PDB file of C-alpha atoms and ligand atoms in Angstrom:
ATOM      1  CA  MET A  12     -22.010 -44.991  60.011  1.00 93.00           C
ATOM      2  CA  LEU A  13     -19.274 -48.026  60.117  1.00 98.00           C
ATOM      3  CA  LYS A  14     -19.525 -48.967  63.802  1.00 97.00           C
ATOM      4  CA  GLY A  15     -19.392 -52.872  64.373  1.00 95.00           C
ATOM      5  CA  LYS A  16     -18.373 -53.821  60.761  1.00 98.00           C
ATOM      6  CA  THR A  17     -15.056 -54.990  59.854  1.00 98.00           C
ATOM      7  CA  ALA A  18     -13.004 -53.862  56.977  1.00 98.00           C
ATOM      8  CA  LEU A  19     -10.048 -55.931  56.191  1.00 98.00           C
ATOM      9  CA  VAL A  20      -7.396 -54.131  54.066  1.00 98.00           C
ATOM     10  CA  THR A  21      -4.373 -55.984  51.703  1.00 98.00           C
ATOM     11  CA  GLY A  22      -1.348 -53.833  51.745  1.00 98.00           C
ATOM     12  CA  SER A  23      -2.632 -51.724  54.954  1.00 98.00           C
ATOM     13  CA  THR A  24       1.075 -50.758  55.968  1.00 97.00           C
ATOM     14  CA  SER A  25       1.716 -47.819  53.162  1.00 94.00           C
ATOM     15  CA  GLY A  26       0.373 -45.798  50.987  1.00 95.00           C
ATOM     16  CA  ILE A  27      -3.448 -46.573  49.286  1.00 97.00           C
ATOM     17  CA  GLY A  28      -4.199 -49.359  51.666  1.00 98.00           C
ATOM     18  CA  LEU A  29      -3.616 -47.638  54.695  1.00 98.00           C
ATOM     19  CA  GLY A  30      -5.233 -44.119  53.954  1.00 98.00           C
ATOM     20  CA  ILE A  31      -8.189 -46.755  52.911  1.00 98.00           C
ATOM     21  CA  ALA A  32      -8.160 -48.252  56.075  1.00 98.00           C
ATOM     22  CA  LYS A  33      -7.960 -44.882  58.000  1.00 98.00           C
ATOM     23  CA  ALA A  34     -11.055 -43.475  55.994  1.00 98.00           C
ATOM     24  CA  LEU A  35     -13.318 -46.638  57.302  1.00 98.00           C
ATOM     25  CA  ALA A  36     -11.347 -46.273  60.979  1.00 98.00           C
ATOM     26  CA  GLU A  37     -13.198 -42.893  60.837  1.00 98.00           C
ATOM     27  CA  GLN A  38     -16.836 -44.099  60.135  1.00 98.00           C
ATOM     28  CA  GLY A  39     -16.099 -46.759  63.160  1.00 98.00           C
ATOM     29  CA  ALA A  40     -15.493 -49.357  61.794  1.00 98.00           C
ATOM     30  CA  ASN A  41     -12.467 -52.302  62.748  1.00 98.00           C
ATOM     31  CA  VAL A  42     -10.095 -52.854  60.880  1.00 98.00           C
ATOM     32  CA  VAL A  43      -7.669 -55.350  60.401  1.00 98.00           C
ATOM     33  CA  LEU A  44      -4.587 -54.721  58.462  1.00 98.00           C
ATOM     34  CA  ASN A  45      -2.184 -56.324  56.350  1.00 98.00           C
ATOM     35  CA  GLY A  46       1.727 -55.999  54.239  1.00 98.00           C
ATOM     36  CA  PHE A  47       5.226 -55.862  55.321  1.00 98.00           C
ATOM     37  CA  GLY A  48       7.613 -53.413  56.524  1.00 97.00           C
ATOM     38  CA  ASP A  49       7.145 -50.981  59.517  1.00 97.00           C
ATOM     39  CA  THR A  50       3.317 -52.450  61.449  1.00 97.00           C
ATOM     40  CA  VAL A  51       3.666 -50.813  64.502  1.00 97.00           C
ATOM     41  CA  ALA A  52       3.083 -47.599  63.054  1.00 98.00           C
ATOM     42  CA  PRO A  53      -0.017 -47.426  61.510  1.00 98.00           C
ATOM     43  CA  GLN A  54      -1.682 -50.482  64.446  1.00 98.00           C
ATOM     44  CA  ALA A  55      -1.285 -47.098  66.664  1.00 98.00           C
ATOM     45  CA  GLU A  56      -3.020 -45.048  64.083  1.00 97.00           C
ATOM     46  CA  ILE A  57      -5.785 -46.921  63.500  1.00 98.00           C
ATOM     47  CA  ALA A  58      -6.164 -47.218  67.357  1.00 98.00           C
ATOM     48  CA  ALA A  59      -5.958 -43.981  67.530  1.00 98.00           C
ATOM     49  CA  LEU A  60      -9.368 -43.089  65.588  1.00 98.00           C
ATOM     50  CA  GLY A  61     -11.249 -45.488  68.027  1.00 97.00           C
ATOM     51  CA  VAL A  62     -11.650 -48.614  67.412  1.00 98.00           C
ATOM     52  CA  GLN A  63     -10.348 -52.190  67.154  1.00 98.00           C
ATOM     53  CA  VAL A  64      -7.366 -53.519  64.873  1.00 98.00           C
ATOM     54  CA  ALA A  65      -5.444 -56.247  64.154  1.00 98.00           C
ATOM     55  CA  TYR A  66      -2.718 -57.069  61.725  1.00 98.00           C
ATOM     56  CA  HIS A  67      -1.699 -59.998  60.096  1.00 98.00           C
ATOM     57  CA  GLY A  68       1.126 -60.854  57.868  1.00 98.00           C
ATOM     58  CA  ALA A  69       0.519 -63.331  55.291  1.00 98.00           C
ATOM     59  CA  ASP A  70       2.281 -62.828  52.124  1.00 98.00           C
ATOM     60  CA  MET A  71      -0.568 -62.449  49.346  1.00 98.00           C
ATOM     61  CA  SER A  72       1.352 -64.321  47.285  1.00 98.00           C
ATOM     62  CA  LYS A  73       1.190 -67.250  49.436  1.00 98.00           C
ATOM     63  CA  PRO A  74      -2.649 -68.703  49.160  1.00 98.00           C
ATOM     64  CA  SER A  75      -1.967 -70.628  52.587  1.00 98.00           C
ATOM     65  CA  GLU A  76      -1.029 -67.643  53.953  1.00 98.00           C
ATOM     66  CA  ILE A  77      -4.402 -65.843  53.258  1.00 98.00           C
ATOM     67  CA  GLU A  78      -6.491 -68.290  54.276  1.00 98.00           C
ATOM     68  CA  ASP A  79      -4.800 -68.266  57.062  1.00 98.00           C
ATOM     69  CA  MET A  80      -5.653 -64.473  57.449  1.00 98.00           C
ATOM     70  CA  MET A  81      -8.815 -64.915  56.589  1.00 98.00           C
ATOM     71  CA  LYS A  82      -9.375 -67.494  59.024  1.00 98.00           C
ATOM     72  CA  PHE A  83      -6.957 -64.983  62.192  1.00 98.00           C
ATOM     73  CA  ALA A  84      -9.907 -61.856  60.887  1.00 98.00           C
ATOM     74  CA  ALA A  85     -12.899 -63.833  61.091  1.00 97.00           C
ATOM     75  CA  ALA A  86     -12.134 -65.524  64.383  1.00 97.00           C
ATOM     76  CA  ARG A  87     -11.015 -61.893  65.605  1.00 97.00           C
ATOM     77  CA  PHE A  88     -13.864 -60.525  64.667  1.00 97.00           C
ATOM     78  CA  GLY A  89     -16.567 -62.757  63.545  1.00 96.00           C
ATOM     79  CA  ARG A  90     -16.604 -62.279  60.065  1.00 95.00           C
ATOM     80  CA  VAL A  91     -14.799 -59.558  57.982  1.00 98.00           C
ATOM     81  CA  ASP A  92     -17.443 -57.480  55.914  1.00 98.00           C
ATOM     82  CA  ILE A  93     -15.564 -55.056  54.038  1.00 98.00           C
ATOM     83  CA  LEU A  94     -12.825 -56.328  52.033  1.00 99.00           C
ATOM     84  CA  VAL A  95     -10.450 -54.525  50.032  1.00 99.00           C
ATOM     85  CA  ASN A  96      -8.099 -56.509  48.042  1.00 99.00           C
ATOM     86  CA  ASN A  97      -5.220 -53.660  47.488  1.00 98.00           C
ATOM     87  CA  ALA A  98      -1.757 -55.799  48.244  1.00 98.00           C
ATOM     88  CA  GLY A  99       0.057 -54.732  44.723  1.00 97.00           C
ATOM     89  CA  ILE A 100       3.584 -54.016  43.672  1.00 96.00           C
ATOM     90  CA  GLN A 101       5.431 -52.752  40.206  1.00 95.00           C
ATOM     91  CA  HIS A 102       7.979 -53.644  37.830  1.00 95.00           C
ATOM     92  CA  VAL A 103       8.669 -52.145  34.729  1.00 95.00           C
ATOM     93  CA  ALA A 104      10.901 -53.406  31.733  1.00 97.00           C
ATOM     94  CA  LYS A 105       9.373 -54.618  27.869  1.00 98.00           C
ATOM     95  CA  VAL A 106       8.423 -57.535  27.494  1.00 98.00           C
ATOM     96  CA  GLU A 107      10.864 -58.958  25.708  1.00 98.00           C
ATOM     97  CA  ASP A 108      13.245 -58.001  28.983  1.00 98.00           C
ATOM     98  CA  PHE A 109      10.684 -59.129  31.373  1.00 98.00           C
ATOM     99  CA  PRO A 110      12.109 -60.941  34.073  1.00 98.00           C
ATOM    100  CA  VAL A 111       9.530 -64.599  34.531  1.00 98.00           C
ATOM    101  CA  GLU A 112       9.648 -64.046  38.425  1.00 98.00           C
ATOM    102  CA  LYS A 113       8.667 -60.605  38.237  1.00 98.00           C
ATOM    103  CA  TRP A 114       5.602 -61.775  35.611  1.00 98.00           C
ATOM    104  CA  ASP A 115       4.765 -64.844  38.524  1.00 98.00           C
ATOM    105  CA  ALA A 116       4.711 -62.243  41.849  1.00 98.00           C
ATOM    106  CA  ILE A 117       2.712 -59.486  39.873  1.00 98.00           C
ATOM    107  CA  ILE A 118       0.200 -61.605  38.644  1.00 98.00           C
ATOM    108  CA  ALA A 119      -0.496 -63.597  42.022  1.00 98.00           C
ATOM    109  CA  ILE A 120       0.008 -60.161  44.097  1.00 98.00           C
ATOM    110  CA  ASN A 121      -2.475 -58.028  42.378  1.00 98.00           C
ATOM    111  CA  LEU A 122      -4.357 -60.095  40.668  1.00 98.00           C
ATOM    112  CA  SER A 123      -4.482 -64.066  42.075  1.00 99.00           C
ATOM    113  CA  SER A 124      -4.295 -62.507  45.853  1.00 98.00           C
ATOM    114  CA  ALA A 125      -7.989 -60.699  45.449  1.00 99.00           C
ATOM    115  CA  PHE A 126      -9.419 -63.980  44.239  1.00 99.00           C
ATOM    116  CA  HIS A 127      -8.233 -65.857  46.960  1.00 98.00           C
ATOM    117  CA  ALA A 128      -9.618 -63.235  49.585  1.00 98.00           C
ATOM    118  CA  THR A 129     -12.365 -62.565  48.009  1.00 98.00           C
ATOM    119  CA  ARG A 130     -13.169 -66.404  47.746  1.00 98.00           C
ATOM    120  CA  LEU A 131     -13.137 -66.739  51.232  1.00 98.00           C
ATOM    121  CA  ALA A 132     -14.821 -64.088  52.165  1.00 98.00           C
ATOM    122  CA  LEU A 133     -17.875 -64.020  50.123  1.00 98.00           C
ATOM    123  CA  PRO A 134     -19.495 -66.941  52.326  1.00 98.00           C
ATOM    124  CA  ALA A 135     -19.962 -65.021  55.693  1.00 98.00           C
ATOM    125  CA  MET A 136     -21.105 -61.970  53.555  1.00 98.00           C
ATOM    126  CA  LYS A 137     -23.975 -63.643  52.437  1.00 98.00           C
ATOM    127  CA  ALA A 138     -24.843 -65.388  55.304  1.00 98.00           C
ATOM    128  CA  ALA A 139     -25.330 -61.653  56.282  1.00 98.00           C
ATOM    129  CA  ASN A 140     -26.895 -60.474  53.462  1.00 98.00           C
ATOM    130  CA  TRP A 141     -24.223 -57.918  54.032  1.00 98.00           C
ATOM    131  CA  GLY A 142     -20.872 -57.284  52.400  1.00 98.00           C
ATOM    132  CA  ARG A 143     -18.562 -54.702  49.957  1.00 98.00           C
ATOM    133  CA  VAL A 144     -15.944 -55.908  48.416  1.00 99.00           C
ATOM    134  CA  ILE A 145     -13.505 -52.961  47.291  1.00 99.00           C
ATOM    135  CA  ASN A 146     -10.501 -54.045  44.207  1.00 99.00           C
ATOM    136  CA  ILE A 147      -7.992 -51.137  44.206  1.00 98.00           C
ATOM    137  CA  ALA A 148      -7.393 -51.501  40.098  1.00 98.00           C
ATOM    138  CA  SER A 149      -5.998 -48.721  38.428  1.00 98.00           C
ATOM    139  CA  VAL A 150      -6.315 -46.959  35.590  1.00 98.00           C
ATOM    140  CA  HIS A 151      -3.573 -49.439  34.204  1.00 98.00           C
ATOM    141  CA  GLY A 152      -6.711 -51.404  34.574  1.00 98.00           C
ATOM    142  CA  LEU A 153      -8.652 -49.160  32.215  1.00 98.00           C
ATOM    143  CA  VAL A 154      -5.653 -48.720  29.567  1.00 98.00           C
ATOM    144  CA  ALA A 155      -1.931 -49.216  29.190  1.00 98.00           C
ATOM    145  CA  SER A 156       1.706 -48.060  29.079  1.00 97.00           C
ATOM    146  CA  ALA A 157       4.470 -49.582  27.667  1.00 98.00           C
ATOM    147  CA  GLU A 158       6.722 -51.332  29.633  1.00 97.00           C
ATOM    148  CA  LYS A 159       4.281 -52.687  32.084  1.00 98.00           C
ATOM    149  CA  SER A 160       2.912 -55.714  30.824  1.00 98.00           C
ATOM    150  CA  ALA A 161       2.052 -57.630  33.960  1.00 98.00           C
ATOM    151  CA  TYR A 162       0.836 -54.954  36.160  1.00 98.00           C
ATOM    152  CA  VAL A 163      -1.606 -53.926  32.832  1.00 98.00           C
ATOM    153  CA  ALA A 164      -2.460 -57.488  32.451  1.00 99.00           C
ATOM    154  CA  ALA A 165      -3.157 -58.165  36.368  1.00 99.00           C
ATOM    155  CA  LYS A 166      -4.928 -54.813  36.522  1.00 98.00           C
ATOM    156  CA  HIS A 167      -6.991 -55.764  34.119  1.00 99.00           C
ATOM    157  CA  GLY A 168      -7.800 -59.709  35.592  1.00 99.00           C
ATOM    158  CA  ILE A 169      -8.634 -57.903  38.693  1.00 98.00           C
ATOM    159  CA  VAL A 170     -11.522 -55.277  36.879  1.00 99.00           C
ATOM    160  CA  GLY A 171     -13.055 -58.955  35.011  1.00 99.00           C
ATOM    161  CA  LEU A 172     -13.153 -60.656  38.470  1.00 99.00           C
ATOM    162  CA  THR A 173     -14.678 -56.993  39.742  1.00 99.00           C
ATOM    163  CA  LYS A 174     -17.635 -57.809  37.317  1.00 99.00           C
ATOM    164  CA  VAL A 175     -18.062 -61.678  38.050  1.00 99.00           C
ATOM    165  CA  THR A 176     -18.077 -60.936  41.496  1.00 99.00           C
ATOM    166  CA  ALA A 177     -20.383 -58.527  41.390  1.00 99.00           C
ATOM    167  CA  LEU A 178     -22.849 -59.899  39.073  1.00 99.00           C
ATOM    168  CA  GLU A 179     -22.997 -63.481  40.561  1.00 98.00           C
ATOM    169  CA  ASN A 180     -23.912 -61.692  44.318  1.00 98.00           C
ATOM    170  CA  ALA A 181     -26.376 -59.264  42.239  1.00 98.00           C
ATOM    171  CA  THR A 182     -29.635 -59.917  44.148  1.00 98.00           C
ATOM    172  CA  THR A 183     -27.642 -59.922  47.833  1.00 98.00           C
ATOM    173  CA  GLY A 184     -26.033 -57.043  49.415  1.00 98.00           C
ATOM    174  CA  VAL A 185     -22.716 -58.376  48.928  1.00 98.00           C
ATOM    175  CA  THR A 186     -22.059 -55.467  46.047  1.00 98.00           C
ATOM    176  CA  CYS A 187     -18.499 -55.505  44.324  1.00 99.00           C
ATOM    177  CA  ASN A 188     -16.006 -52.727  42.460  1.00 99.00           C
ATOM    178  CA  ALA A 189     -13.032 -51.351  41.472  1.00 99.00           C
ATOM    179  CA  ILE A 190     -11.561 -48.102  42.340  1.00 98.00           C
ATOM    180  CA  CYS A 191      -8.923 -47.149  38.949  1.00 98.00           C
ATOM    181  CA  PRO A 192      -6.540 -44.601  40.768  1.00 98.00           C
ATOM    182  CA  GLY A 193      -4.454 -42.399  38.444  1.00 98.00           C
ATOM    183  CA  TRP A 194      -0.828 -41.204  39.950  1.00 97.00           C
ATOM    184  CA  VAL A 195      -0.885 -41.266  44.023  1.00 97.00           C
ATOM    185  CA  LEU A 196       2.408 -40.350  45.580  1.00 96.00           C
ATOM    186  CA  THR A 197       3.144 -43.456  47.807  1.00 93.00           C
ATOM    187  CA  PRO A 198       6.343 -45.661  48.319  1.00 90.00           C
ATOM    188  CA  LEU A 199       5.498 -47.154  44.104  1.00 86.00           C
ATOM    189  CA  VAL A 200       5.464 -44.536  42.841  1.00 93.00           C
ATOM    190  CA  GLN A 201       7.997 -42.208  44.175  1.00 94.00           C
ATOM    191  CA  LYS A 202      10.656 -45.882  42.934  1.00 93.00           C
ATOM    192  CA  GLN A 203       9.000 -44.364  39.249  1.00 91.00           C
ATOM    193  CA  VAL A 204      10.316 -40.840  39.804  1.00 95.00           C
ATOM    194  CA  ASP A 205      13.249 -41.632  41.377  1.00 96.00           C
ATOM    195  CA  ALA A 206      14.238 -43.570  38.165  1.00 94.00           C
ATOM    196  CA  LYS A 207      12.918 -41.056  36.042  1.00 94.00           C
ATOM    197  CA  ALA A 208      15.593 -38.523  38.041  1.00 96.00           C
ATOM    198  CA  ALA A 209      18.276 -40.665  37.675  1.00 96.00           C
ATOM    199  CA  ALA A 210      18.015 -41.942  33.705  1.00 95.00           C
ATOM    200  CA  LEU A 211      17.070 -38.043  32.794  1.00 96.00           C
ATOM    201  CA  LYS A 212      19.880 -36.816  35.568  1.00 97.00           C
ATOM    202  CA  LEU A 213      16.579 -34.206  36.645  1.00 96.00           C
ATOM    203  CA  THR A 214      15.222 -33.170  40.267  1.00 96.00           C
ATOM    204  CA  ASN A 215      13.037 -35.119  42.259  1.00 95.00           C
ATOM    205  CA  GLU A 216      10.897 -32.286  41.390  1.00 95.00           C
ATOM    206  CA  GLU A 217      11.718 -32.021  37.229  1.00 96.00           C
ATOM    207  CA  ALA A 218      11.145 -35.926  37.446  1.00 96.00           C
ATOM    208  CA  THR A 219       7.881 -35.540  38.970  1.00 96.00           C
ATOM    209  CA  ARG A 220       6.289 -33.093  36.467  1.00 96.00           C
ATOM    210  CA  LEU A 221       7.477 -34.961  34.482  1.00 96.00           C
ATOM    211  CA  LEU A 222       6.095 -38.155  35.347  1.00 95.00           C
ATOM    212  CA  LEU A 223       2.776 -36.283  36.094  1.00 96.00           C
ATOM    213  CA  GLY A 224       2.247 -34.378  32.181  1.00 96.00           C
ATOM    214  CA  GLU A 225       3.127 -37.569  30.458  1.00 95.00           C
ATOM    215  CA  LYS A 226       0.053 -38.994  31.412  1.00 96.00           C
ATOM    216  CA  GLU A 227      -2.444 -36.972  33.870  1.00 97.00           C
ATOM    217  CA  PRO A 228      -4.133 -33.757  32.893  1.00 97.00           C
ATOM    218  CA  SER A 229      -4.928 -32.310  36.071  1.00 98.00           C
ATOM    219  CA  MET A 230      -1.173 -32.238  37.525  1.00 97.00           C
ATOM    220  CA  GLN A 231      -1.825 -33.742  40.416  1.00 96.00           C
ATOM    221  CA  PHE A 232      -1.220 -36.482  42.254  1.00 97.00           C
ATOM    222  CA  THR A 233      -5.004 -38.308  43.760  1.00 97.00           C
ATOM    223  CA  THR A 234      -4.191 -38.949  47.734  1.00 96.00           C
ATOM    224  CA  PRO A 235      -4.734 -41.632  49.603  1.00 97.00           C
ATOM    225  CA  GLN A 236      -7.653 -39.463  51.881  1.00 97.00           C
ATOM    226  CA  GLU A 237      -9.814 -38.902  48.349  1.00 98.00           C
ATOM    227  CA  LEU A 238      -9.746 -42.845  47.607  1.00 98.00           C
ATOM    228  CA  GLY A 239     -10.850 -43.541  51.124  1.00 98.00           C
ATOM    229  CA  ALA A 240     -13.514 -41.394  50.669  1.00 98.00           C
ATOM    230  CA  LEU A 241     -14.620 -43.377  47.720  1.00 98.00           C
ATOM    231  CA  ALA A 242     -14.400 -46.219  49.542  1.00 98.00           C
ATOM    232  CA  VAL A 243     -16.717 -45.082  52.444  1.00 98.00           C
ATOM    233  CA  PHE A 244     -18.836 -44.243  49.782  1.00 98.00           C
ATOM    234  CA  LEU A 245     -19.046 -47.404  47.814  1.00 98.00           C
ATOM    235  CA  CYS A 246     -19.839 -48.491  51.740  1.00 98.00           C
ATOM    236  CA  SER A 247     -22.745 -46.345  52.523  1.00 98.00           C
ATOM    237  CA  ALA A 248     -26.057 -47.186  51.545  1.00 97.00           C
ATOM    238  CA  ALA A 249     -26.041 -44.682  48.943  1.00 98.00           C
ATOM    239  CA  GLY A 250     -23.984 -47.222  47.303  1.00 98.00           C
ATOM    240  CA  ASN A 251     -26.204 -50.522  47.554  1.00 98.00           C
ATOM    241  CA  ASN A 252     -26.354 -51.003  44.248  1.00 98.00           C
ATOM    242  CA  VAL A 253     -23.511 -49.543  42.271  1.00 98.00           C
ATOM    243  CA  ARG A 254     -22.676 -52.572  41.314  1.00 98.00           C
ATOM    244  CA  GLY A 255     -19.489 -53.744  38.470  1.00 98.00           C
ATOM    245  CA  ALA A 256     -17.976 -50.360  38.412  1.00 98.00           C
ATOM    246  CA  ALA A 257     -14.621 -49.526  37.602  1.00 98.00           C
ATOM    247  CA  TRP A 258     -14.737 -46.166  39.148  1.00 98.00           C
ATOM    248  CA  ASN A 259     -11.324 -44.119  37.999  1.00 97.00           C
ATOM    249  CA  MET A 260     -10.118 -41.409  40.375  1.00 98.00           C
ATOM    250  CA  ASP A 261      -7.344 -40.040  38.233  1.00 98.00           C
ATOM    251  CA  GLY A 262      -7.288 -37.018  36.783  1.00 98.00           C
ATOM    252  CA  GLY A 263      -8.765 -37.023  33.676  1.00 98.00           C
ATOM    253  CA  TRP A 264      -5.957 -39.589  32.487  1.00 98.00           C
ATOM    254  CA  ALA A 265      -8.479 -42.258  31.224  1.00 98.00           C
ATOM    255  CA  ALA A 266     -10.448 -39.683  29.169  1.00 98.00           C
ATOM    256  CA  GLN A 267      -8.162 -38.593  26.879  1.00 96.00           C
TER     257      GLN A 267
HETATM  258  P1  NAD B 305       3.095 -48.780  48.801  1.00 54.43           P
HETATM  259  O1  NAD B 305       3.963 -49.655  48.077  1.00 54.43           O
HETATM  260  O2  NAD B 305       2.595 -48.158  49.672  1.00 54.43           O
HETATM  261  O3  NAD B 305       2.158 -49.971  49.041  1.00 54.43           O
HETATM  262  C1  NAD B 305       1.774 -51.268  48.649  1.00 54.43           C
HETATM  263  C2  NAD B 305       1.305 -52.190  50.084  1.00 54.43           C
HETATM  264  O4  NAD B 305       1.203 -53.146  49.803  1.00 54.43           O
HETATM  265  C3  NAD B 305       2.069 -51.773  50.820  1.00 54.43           C
HETATM  266  O5  NAD B 305       1.501 -52.188  52.792  1.00 54.43           O
HETATM  267  C4  NAD B 305       2.863 -53.648  51.128  1.00 54.43           C
HETATM  268  O6  NAD B 305       3.691 -53.633  52.154  1.00 54.43           O
HETATM  269  C5  NAD B 305       2.350 -54.478  50.441  1.00 54.43           C
HETATM  270  N1  NAD B 305       2.206 -55.486  49.850  1.00 54.43           N
HETATM  271  C6  NAD B 305       3.188 -55.445  48.759  1.00 54.43           C
HETATM  272  N2  NAD B 305       3.857 -57.045  48.611  1.00 54.43           N
HETATM  273  C7  NAD B 305       3.500 -57.463  49.065  1.00 54.43           C
HETATM  274  C8  NAD B 305       2.739 -59.316  49.775  1.00 54.43           C
HETATM  275  N3  NAD B 305       3.222 -60.119  49.005  1.00 54.43           N
HETATM  276  N4  NAD B 305       1.774 -59.718  50.663  1.00 54.43           N
HETATM  277  C9  NAD B 305       1.390 -58.385  51.772  1.00 54.43           C
HETATM  278  N5  NAD B 305       1.703 -57.672  51.035  1.00 54.43           N
HETATM  279  C10 NAD B 305       2.310 -56.808  50.647  1.00 54.43           C
HETATM  280  O7  NAD B 305       1.719 -48.911  47.312  1.00 54.43           O
HETATM  281  P2  NAD B 305       0.538 -48.114  46.783  1.00 54.43           P
HETATM  282  O8  NAD B 305       0.894 -46.957  45.971  1.00 54.43           O
HETATM  283  O9  NAD B 305      -0.170 -47.611  47.989  1.00 54.43           O
HETATM  284  O10 NAD B 305       0.286 -49.205  46.137  1.00 54.43           O
HETATM  285  C11 NAD B 305      -1.387 -50.101  46.396  1.00 54.43           C
HETATM  286  C12 NAD B 305      -2.415 -50.241  45.239  1.00 54.43           C
HETATM  287  O11 NAD B 305      -2.636 -49.297  44.393  1.00 54.43           O
HETATM  288  C13 NAD B 305      -1.811 -51.380  44.374  1.00 54.43           C
HETATM  289  O12 NAD B 305      -2.367 -52.403  44.014  1.00 54.43           O
HETATM  290  C14 NAD B 305      -1.341 -50.756  43.245  1.00 54.43           C
HETATM  291  O13 NAD B 305      -1.458 -51.429  42.161  1.00 54.43           O
HETATM  292  C15 NAD B 305      -2.325 -49.353  43.154  1.00 54.43           C
HETATM  293  N6  NAD B 305      -2.493 -48.321  42.736  1.00 54.43           N
HETATM  294  C16 NAD B 305      -1.130 -47.188  43.630  1.00 54.43           C
HETATM  295  C17 NAD B 305      -1.362 -46.564  41.934  1.00 54.43           C
HETATM  296  C18 NAD B 305      -0.487 -44.844  42.477  1.00 54.43           C
HETATM  297  O14 NAD B 305      -0.628 -44.180  41.617  1.00 54.43           O
HETATM  298  N7  NAD B 305       0.618 -45.457  43.804  1.00 54.43           N
HETATM  299  C19 NAD B 305      -2.172 -45.719  41.350  1.00 54.43           C
HETATM  300  C20 NAD B 305      -3.167 -46.612  40.971  1.00 54.43           C
HETATM  301  C21 NAD B 305      -3.184 -47.963  41.588  1.00 54.43           C
END
């Protein structure tokens, strides 16, 4: 379905980003990966799906590096057809204790990076009259939790950016939507399970059940594969007129 298209997924060396990159590659899209840590294994996983893969190590908190990444993608593949703004970090503390540098980093990586990548991707998408911008927000783009001020502010912000981007391109073949996952068991969430286990002297299993029980009625994690399937739908022809949506996949979290 996506043969000949190019997808750039930020923060795709791990977790949700890698899951979405694989789902798009399974549909034939060539992929530009980004992110830190092991960059070799994720590239091999994508290449094994029979598509072309490239990697750029831009630090998404730095606009100049994002510009370099977008130029790199255009030089390698012609243009970016599908942009998935996924890179994100978390820090948990009360507002009055929140480290200022963590606030700045979360706003830069979880929100401003999407603005920069989107503004740089849009001209080529509009020229081709086809494009997909998919912002990985969170259920925290729709509702709040205590001790996550920067994260909740950034995720509400990215839902707003999604709507504006959708509206500005509503008469074109370029759509923009947000995906709002509940808990997904990735390294970002395992750190929060570990913190709970240490603070309350619980096993990993007990802390996991407590984490799910506090917020997610289904008592189940959403998987990167499920999120990948939703991204594929948004890229399909059936998604042509889905514009400005913030689609939660959260086990009923936001329904409460
Ligand atoms: P993860 O920690 O597994 O992956 C994060 C990715 O972002 C990694 O590839 C990492 O290298 C990359 N990254 C971090 N800082 C970066 C930077 N400065 N520049 C470039 N890349 C950077 O986390 P995840 O859970 O897969 O999260 C992915 C996205 O999904 C985030 O935006 C997160 O807020 C969102 N999300 C996660 C959950 C969840 O439960 N895990 C729920 C809702 C939303």
